[in-house]
Structures are given as C-alpha cells and as structure tokens.
CSV table of C-alpha atoms in Angstrom, one decimal:
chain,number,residue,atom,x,y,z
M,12,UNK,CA,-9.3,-11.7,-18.5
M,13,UNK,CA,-9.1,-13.1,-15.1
M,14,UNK,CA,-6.5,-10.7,-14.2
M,15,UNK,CA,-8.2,-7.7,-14.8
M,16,UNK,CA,-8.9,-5.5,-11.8
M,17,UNK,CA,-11.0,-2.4,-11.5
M,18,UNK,CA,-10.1,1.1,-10.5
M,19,UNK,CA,-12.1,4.0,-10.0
M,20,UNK,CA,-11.9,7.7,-9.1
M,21,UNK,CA,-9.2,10.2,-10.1
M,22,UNK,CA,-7.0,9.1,-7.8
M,23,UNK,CA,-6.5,5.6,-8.9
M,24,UNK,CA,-6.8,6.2,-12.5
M,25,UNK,CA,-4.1,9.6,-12.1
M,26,UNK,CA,-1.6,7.4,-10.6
M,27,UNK,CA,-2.1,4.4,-12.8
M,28,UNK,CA,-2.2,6.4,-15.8
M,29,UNK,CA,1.2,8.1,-15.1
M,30,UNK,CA,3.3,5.1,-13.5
M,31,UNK,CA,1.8,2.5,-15.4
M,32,UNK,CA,-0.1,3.1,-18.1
M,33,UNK,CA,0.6,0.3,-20.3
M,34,UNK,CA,-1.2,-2.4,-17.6
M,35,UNK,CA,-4.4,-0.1,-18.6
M,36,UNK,CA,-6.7,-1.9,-20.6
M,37,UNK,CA,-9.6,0.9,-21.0
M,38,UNK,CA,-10.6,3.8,-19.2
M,39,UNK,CA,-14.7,4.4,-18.7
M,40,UNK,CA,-15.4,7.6,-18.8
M,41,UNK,CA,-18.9,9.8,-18.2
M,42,UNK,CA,-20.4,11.2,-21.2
M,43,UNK,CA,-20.1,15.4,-21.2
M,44,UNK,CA,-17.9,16.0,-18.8
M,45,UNK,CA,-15.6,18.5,-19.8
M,46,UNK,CA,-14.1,19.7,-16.5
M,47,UNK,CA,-10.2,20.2,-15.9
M,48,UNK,CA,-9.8,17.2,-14.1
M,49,UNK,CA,-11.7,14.8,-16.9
M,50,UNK,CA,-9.7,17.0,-19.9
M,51,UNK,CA,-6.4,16.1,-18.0
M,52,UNK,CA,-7.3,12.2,-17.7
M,53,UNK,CA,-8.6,12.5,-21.2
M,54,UNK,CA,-5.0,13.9,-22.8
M,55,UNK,CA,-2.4,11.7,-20.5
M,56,UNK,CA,-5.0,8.9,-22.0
M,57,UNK,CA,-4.8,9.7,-25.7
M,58,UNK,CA,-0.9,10.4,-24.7
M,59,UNK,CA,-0.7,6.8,-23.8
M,60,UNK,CA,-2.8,5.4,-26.6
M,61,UNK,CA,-5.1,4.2,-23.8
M,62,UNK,CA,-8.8,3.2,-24.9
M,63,UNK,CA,-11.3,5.4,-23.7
M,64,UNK,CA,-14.9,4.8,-23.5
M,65,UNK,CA,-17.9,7.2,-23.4
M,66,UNK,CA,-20.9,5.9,-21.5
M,67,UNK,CA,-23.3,7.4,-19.1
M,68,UNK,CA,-23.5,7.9,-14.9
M,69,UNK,CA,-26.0,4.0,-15.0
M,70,UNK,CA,-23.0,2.3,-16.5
M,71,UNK,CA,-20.3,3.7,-14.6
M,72,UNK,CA,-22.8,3.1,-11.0
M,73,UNK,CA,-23.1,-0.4,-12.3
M,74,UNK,CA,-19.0,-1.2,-13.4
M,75,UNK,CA,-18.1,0.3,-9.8
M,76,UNK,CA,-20.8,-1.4,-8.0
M,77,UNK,CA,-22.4,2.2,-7.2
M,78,UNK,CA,-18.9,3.2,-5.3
M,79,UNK,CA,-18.0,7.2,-6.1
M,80,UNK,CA,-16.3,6.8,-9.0
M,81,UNK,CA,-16.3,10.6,-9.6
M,82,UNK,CA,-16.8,10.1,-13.3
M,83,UNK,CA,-14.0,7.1,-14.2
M,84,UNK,CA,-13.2,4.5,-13.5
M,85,UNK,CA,-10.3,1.7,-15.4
M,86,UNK,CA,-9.9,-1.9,-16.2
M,87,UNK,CA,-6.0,-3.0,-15.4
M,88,UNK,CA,-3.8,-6.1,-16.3
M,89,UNK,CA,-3.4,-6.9,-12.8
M,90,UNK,CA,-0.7,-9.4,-14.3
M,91,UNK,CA,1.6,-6.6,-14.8
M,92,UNK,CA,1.4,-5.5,-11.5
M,93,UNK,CA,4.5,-7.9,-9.8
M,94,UNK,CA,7.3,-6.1,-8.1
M,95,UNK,CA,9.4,-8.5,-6.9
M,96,UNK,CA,11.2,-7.7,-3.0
M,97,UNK,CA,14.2,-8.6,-4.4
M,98,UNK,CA,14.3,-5.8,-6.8
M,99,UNK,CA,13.1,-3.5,-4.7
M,100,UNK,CA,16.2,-4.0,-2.4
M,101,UNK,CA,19.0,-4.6,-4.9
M,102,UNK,CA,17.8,-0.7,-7.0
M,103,UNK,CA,17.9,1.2,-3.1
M,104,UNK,CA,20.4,3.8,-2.3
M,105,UNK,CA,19.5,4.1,0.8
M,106,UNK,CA,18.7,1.9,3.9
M,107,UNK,CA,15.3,0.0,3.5
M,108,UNK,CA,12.3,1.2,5.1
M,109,UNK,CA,9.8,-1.3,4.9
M,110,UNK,CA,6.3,-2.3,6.3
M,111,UNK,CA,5.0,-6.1,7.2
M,112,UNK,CA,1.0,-6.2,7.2
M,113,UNK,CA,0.3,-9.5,9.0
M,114,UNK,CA,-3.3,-10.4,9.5
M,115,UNK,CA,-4.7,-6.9,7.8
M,116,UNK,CA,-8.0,-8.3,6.2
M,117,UNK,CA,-10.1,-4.9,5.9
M,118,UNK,CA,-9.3,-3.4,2.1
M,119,UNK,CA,-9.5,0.0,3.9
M,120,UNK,CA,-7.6,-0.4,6.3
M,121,UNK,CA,-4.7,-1.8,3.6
M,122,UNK,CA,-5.8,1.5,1.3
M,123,UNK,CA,-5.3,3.5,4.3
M,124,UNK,CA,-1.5,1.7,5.4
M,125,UNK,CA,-0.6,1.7,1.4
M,126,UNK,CA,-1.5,5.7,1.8
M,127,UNK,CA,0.7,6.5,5.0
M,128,UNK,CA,2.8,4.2,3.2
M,129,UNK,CA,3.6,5.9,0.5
M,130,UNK,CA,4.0,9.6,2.6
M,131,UNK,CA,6.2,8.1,4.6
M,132,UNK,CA,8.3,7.5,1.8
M,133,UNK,CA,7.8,3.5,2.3
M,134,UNK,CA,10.2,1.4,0.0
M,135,UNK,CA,7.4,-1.5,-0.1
M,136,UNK,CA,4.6,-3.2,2.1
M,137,UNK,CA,4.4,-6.8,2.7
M,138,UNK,CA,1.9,-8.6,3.3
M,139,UNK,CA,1.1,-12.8,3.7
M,140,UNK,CA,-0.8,-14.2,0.7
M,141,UNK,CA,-3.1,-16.0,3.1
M,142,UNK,CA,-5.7,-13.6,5.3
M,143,UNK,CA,-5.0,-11.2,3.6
M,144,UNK,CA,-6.8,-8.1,2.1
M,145,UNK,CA,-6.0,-8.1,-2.1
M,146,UNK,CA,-5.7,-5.2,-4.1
M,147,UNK,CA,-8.9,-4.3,-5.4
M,148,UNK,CA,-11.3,-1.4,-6.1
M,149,UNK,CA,-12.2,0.0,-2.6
M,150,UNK,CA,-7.8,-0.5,-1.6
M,151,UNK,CA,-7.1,1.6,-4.6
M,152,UNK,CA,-10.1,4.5,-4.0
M,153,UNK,CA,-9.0,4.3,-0.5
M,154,UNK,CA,-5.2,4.6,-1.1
M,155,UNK,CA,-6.0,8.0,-3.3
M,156,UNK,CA,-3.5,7.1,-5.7
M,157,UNK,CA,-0.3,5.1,-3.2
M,158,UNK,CA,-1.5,1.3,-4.7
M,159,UNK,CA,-0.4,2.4,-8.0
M,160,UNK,CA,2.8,3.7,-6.4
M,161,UNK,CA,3.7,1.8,-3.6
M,162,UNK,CA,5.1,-1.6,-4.4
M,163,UNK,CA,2.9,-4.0,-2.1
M,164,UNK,CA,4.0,-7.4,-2.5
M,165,UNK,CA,2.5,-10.8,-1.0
M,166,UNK,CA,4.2,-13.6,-0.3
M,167,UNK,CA,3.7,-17.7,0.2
M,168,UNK,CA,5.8,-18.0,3.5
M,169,UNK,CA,5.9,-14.5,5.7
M,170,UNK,CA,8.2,-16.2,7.9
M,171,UNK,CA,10.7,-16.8,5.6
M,172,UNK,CA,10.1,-13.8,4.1
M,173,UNK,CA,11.6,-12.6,7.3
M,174,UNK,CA,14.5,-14.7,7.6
M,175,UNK,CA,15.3,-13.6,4.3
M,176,UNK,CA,15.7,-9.9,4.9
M,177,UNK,CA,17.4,-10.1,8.3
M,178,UNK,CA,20.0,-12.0,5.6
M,179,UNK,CA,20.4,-8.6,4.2
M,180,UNK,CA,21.3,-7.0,7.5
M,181,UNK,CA,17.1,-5.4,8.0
M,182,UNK,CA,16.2,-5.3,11.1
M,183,UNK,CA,12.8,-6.9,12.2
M,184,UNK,CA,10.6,-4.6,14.4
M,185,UNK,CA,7.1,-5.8,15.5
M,186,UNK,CA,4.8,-2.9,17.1
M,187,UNK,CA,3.2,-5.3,20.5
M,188,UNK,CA,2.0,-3.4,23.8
M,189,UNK,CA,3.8,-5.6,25.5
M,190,UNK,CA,7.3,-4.4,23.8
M,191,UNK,CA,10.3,-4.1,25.7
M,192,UNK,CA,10.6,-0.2,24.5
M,193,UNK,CA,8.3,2.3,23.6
M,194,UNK,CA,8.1,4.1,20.3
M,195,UNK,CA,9.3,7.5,22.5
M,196,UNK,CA,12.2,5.5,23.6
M,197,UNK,CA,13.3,3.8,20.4
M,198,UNK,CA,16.6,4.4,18.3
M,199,UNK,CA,15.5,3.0,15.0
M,200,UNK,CA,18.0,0.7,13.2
M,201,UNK,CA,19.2,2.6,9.6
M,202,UNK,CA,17.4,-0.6,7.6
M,203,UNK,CA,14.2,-1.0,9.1
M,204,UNK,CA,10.9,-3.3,8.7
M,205,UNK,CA,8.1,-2.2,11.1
M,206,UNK,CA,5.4,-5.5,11.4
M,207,UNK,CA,2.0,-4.2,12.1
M,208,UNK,CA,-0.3,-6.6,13.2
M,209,UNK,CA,-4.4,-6.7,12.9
M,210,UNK,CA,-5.8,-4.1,15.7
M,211,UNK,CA,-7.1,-6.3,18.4
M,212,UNK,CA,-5.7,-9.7,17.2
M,213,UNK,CA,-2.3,-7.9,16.6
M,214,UNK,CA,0.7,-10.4,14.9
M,215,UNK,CA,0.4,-13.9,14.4
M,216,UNK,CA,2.7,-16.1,16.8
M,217,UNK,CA,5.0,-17.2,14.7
M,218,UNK,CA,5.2,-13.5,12.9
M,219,UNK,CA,6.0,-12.3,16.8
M,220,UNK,CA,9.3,-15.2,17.2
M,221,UNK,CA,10.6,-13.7,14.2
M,222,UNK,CA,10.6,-10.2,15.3
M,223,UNK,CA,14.3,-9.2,16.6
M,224,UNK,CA,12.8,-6.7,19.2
M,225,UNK,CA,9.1,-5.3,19.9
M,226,UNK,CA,8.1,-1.4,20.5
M,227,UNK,CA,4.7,-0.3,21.9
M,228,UNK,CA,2.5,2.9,20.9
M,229,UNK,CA,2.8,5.0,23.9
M,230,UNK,CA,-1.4,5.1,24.6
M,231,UNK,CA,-1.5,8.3,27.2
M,232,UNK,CA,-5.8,8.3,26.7
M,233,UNK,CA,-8.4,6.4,27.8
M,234,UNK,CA,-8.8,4.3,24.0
M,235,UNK,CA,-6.4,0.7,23.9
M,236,UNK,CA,-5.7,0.9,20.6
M,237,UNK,CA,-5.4,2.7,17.4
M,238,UNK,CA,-6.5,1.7,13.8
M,239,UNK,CA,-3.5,0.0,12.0
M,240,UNK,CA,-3.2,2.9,9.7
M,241,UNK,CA,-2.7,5.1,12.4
M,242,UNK,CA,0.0,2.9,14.4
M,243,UNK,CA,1.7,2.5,10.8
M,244,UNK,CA,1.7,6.2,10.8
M,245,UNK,CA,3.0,7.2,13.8
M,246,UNK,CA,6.2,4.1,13.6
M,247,UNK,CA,7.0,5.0,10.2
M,248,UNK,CA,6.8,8.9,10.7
M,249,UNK,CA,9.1,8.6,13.8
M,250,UNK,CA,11.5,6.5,12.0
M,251,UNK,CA,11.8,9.2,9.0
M,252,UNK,CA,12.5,12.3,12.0
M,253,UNK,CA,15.1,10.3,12.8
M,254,UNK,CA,16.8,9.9,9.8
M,255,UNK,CA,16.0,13.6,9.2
M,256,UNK,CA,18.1,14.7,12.2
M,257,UNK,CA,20.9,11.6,11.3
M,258,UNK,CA,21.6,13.4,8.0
C-alpha cells in the first residue's frame, strides 16, 4: 500500500494506538516479551482488533532500518491521516494557537517542533508541501508520541495559506533577528500563528512579506542562534504565560 508508513517505539505506537487506532494496519511485535509496557500495547491492541505479529529482534532491526524500536514497531494507513486546517479552526473554543514551519527539512528537528508542539498545547503545525520534512519513522520516534496527536498539516501554497487565516482575524507572527520587538517585549495577539523559519536560512522571502509583524529571540550569550525546536519552544511557551495571566 503506498500509503503505508512506519512507526516504531512505544511512543509512536501508544499514541497511535489510542487516538487512532483504526489507521493501524499491524503491529510487529518481539517474540517473549512479557514486560508491562509490551502487555499494555498487547491489550489496547486486541482491544482494537489490531493485528499483531510475533517475530524476533532480526526482523524488527530490519522493518525499522536498525532504529531503537524498543520491541514494536507499526504499519499505518497514512491515507487516514488528513486533518484539514479548516476543521481545526471551525471545532476551537478558544483563540488559535498555531505554528508555521517554513523551510524545516531535518525529520528531527520537525519530531522535536511537533513535540514542543504538542506541550505547548499547539492547535496545529503547518508546514509547505515543498522543502519540507514528511512524516515518517524518525519524526514520529522523535516526537515521543505528539505526530499522532498533533494535527500537522501541509499545504500547496503557504502564502495563501496565510492570507487565508489573517481572513479569520489570526494574526501572522514571524520570529526574524531583525524584528521590530523582542520576544521580552511582545504582547501576543489572542489568535496567534508564530512562523519559524530554518535556523540559519530562517523564512523564505515571500513567507517574511506575509508576516504582519516580526519578534526576535532575545540571544544574551555568545551562540547566534538556537535550534528551531528551541525558538518554537520558547515563542510558544511565552505566548501560553500570557494567556495564563489574561484568564
């Protein structure tokens, strides 16, 4: 099935089997394990009438390409993945929190975001369709769990992505060392998409014109930059303490 997508590890397959486990087309599991972890996969599996498969340590080394699959790993229906943006929005009782990925190639770097992502209480990430980093394997084993969570959606046209939610009143907020404030400095607007660019390349231009203002990450060291994970981080947490203190 050219859809089908690999997960492995706990994490992944925990997540998956729990949100989603119909898009599970059969768990691979190690022979003789009998630990609490593997009896809990084991039960939510049978719960779910999810196929599960016995085999040994080779077979699971060569599914997950010798990653540490900790004893599972899964075979998905990628295809019933799609979260569309618009649904997202229109189900939200509260103000939008979103983040952009533009330019965010390195699959742990996007497992990393889709993690702070999803502690930050992210609605959904976006990300172009085009130089982009997929969901795959090493994203969800990164991500411990958030890609199975998080809604992360990819789109044709990021620009018009953008046009489309300032329609629905969300503001547009690039993170650029050259911003006009810093992120110590900045009131966050109540609906909120922070654009994180690649570290060292940072947003594409035209990403950049659609931005309605740009904050920088206060660097007080002797480093330039941070990892995008990190930056993502700090934005989004900032943006939740001040929600915390509006309510």
């Amino acid at each position: 099935m050219s859809n089908q997508r690999l997960i492995i590890g706990f994490h992944a397959v925990n997540a998956r089997l729990w949100q989603n486990p119909a898009s599970i087309v059969e768990l691979y599991v190690q022979d003789g394990r009998q630990d609490a972890r593997m009896r809990d996969v084991l039960a939510k599996a049978a719960a779910e009438n999810v196929r599960v498969v016995h085999t040994d340590a080779e077979r699971l080394d060569t599914l997950s390409k010798k990653a540490r699959h900790q004893g599972v790993v899964g075979f998905i229906d990628a295809s019933k993945n799609h979260v569309d943006l618009d649904d997202v929005l229109d189900h939200l009782t509260e103000p939008p929190l979103l983040l952009i990925l533009d330019g965010i190639t390195d699959p742990h770097n996007l497992g990393a975001c889709l993690r702070v992502a999803d502690a930050m209480g992210v609605h959904a990430v976006i990300a172009p369709k085009d130089k982009s980093a997929g969901l795959n394997a090493t994203v969800s084993k990164v991500a411990c769990g958030a890609a199975e969570v998080v809604p992360y959606i990819t789109v044709t046209n990021l620009a018009r992505t953008l046009r489309q939610l300032k329609e629905r009143d969300i503001w547009i907020v690039g993170t650029d060392m050259d911003g006009s404030s810093d992120l110590f400095h900045f009131t966050a607007p109540q609906a909120v998409a922070w654009v994180m660019g690649a570290e060292g390349d940072g947003m594409r231009r035209l990403t950049r014109e659609h931005c309605d203002m740009l904050v920088s990450i206060p660097m007080l060291g002797s480093v330039q930059s941070l990892n995008v994970s990190v930056s993502a981080g700090m934005v989004l947490a900032e943006t939740q303490r001040q929600r915390s203190l509006a309510t």
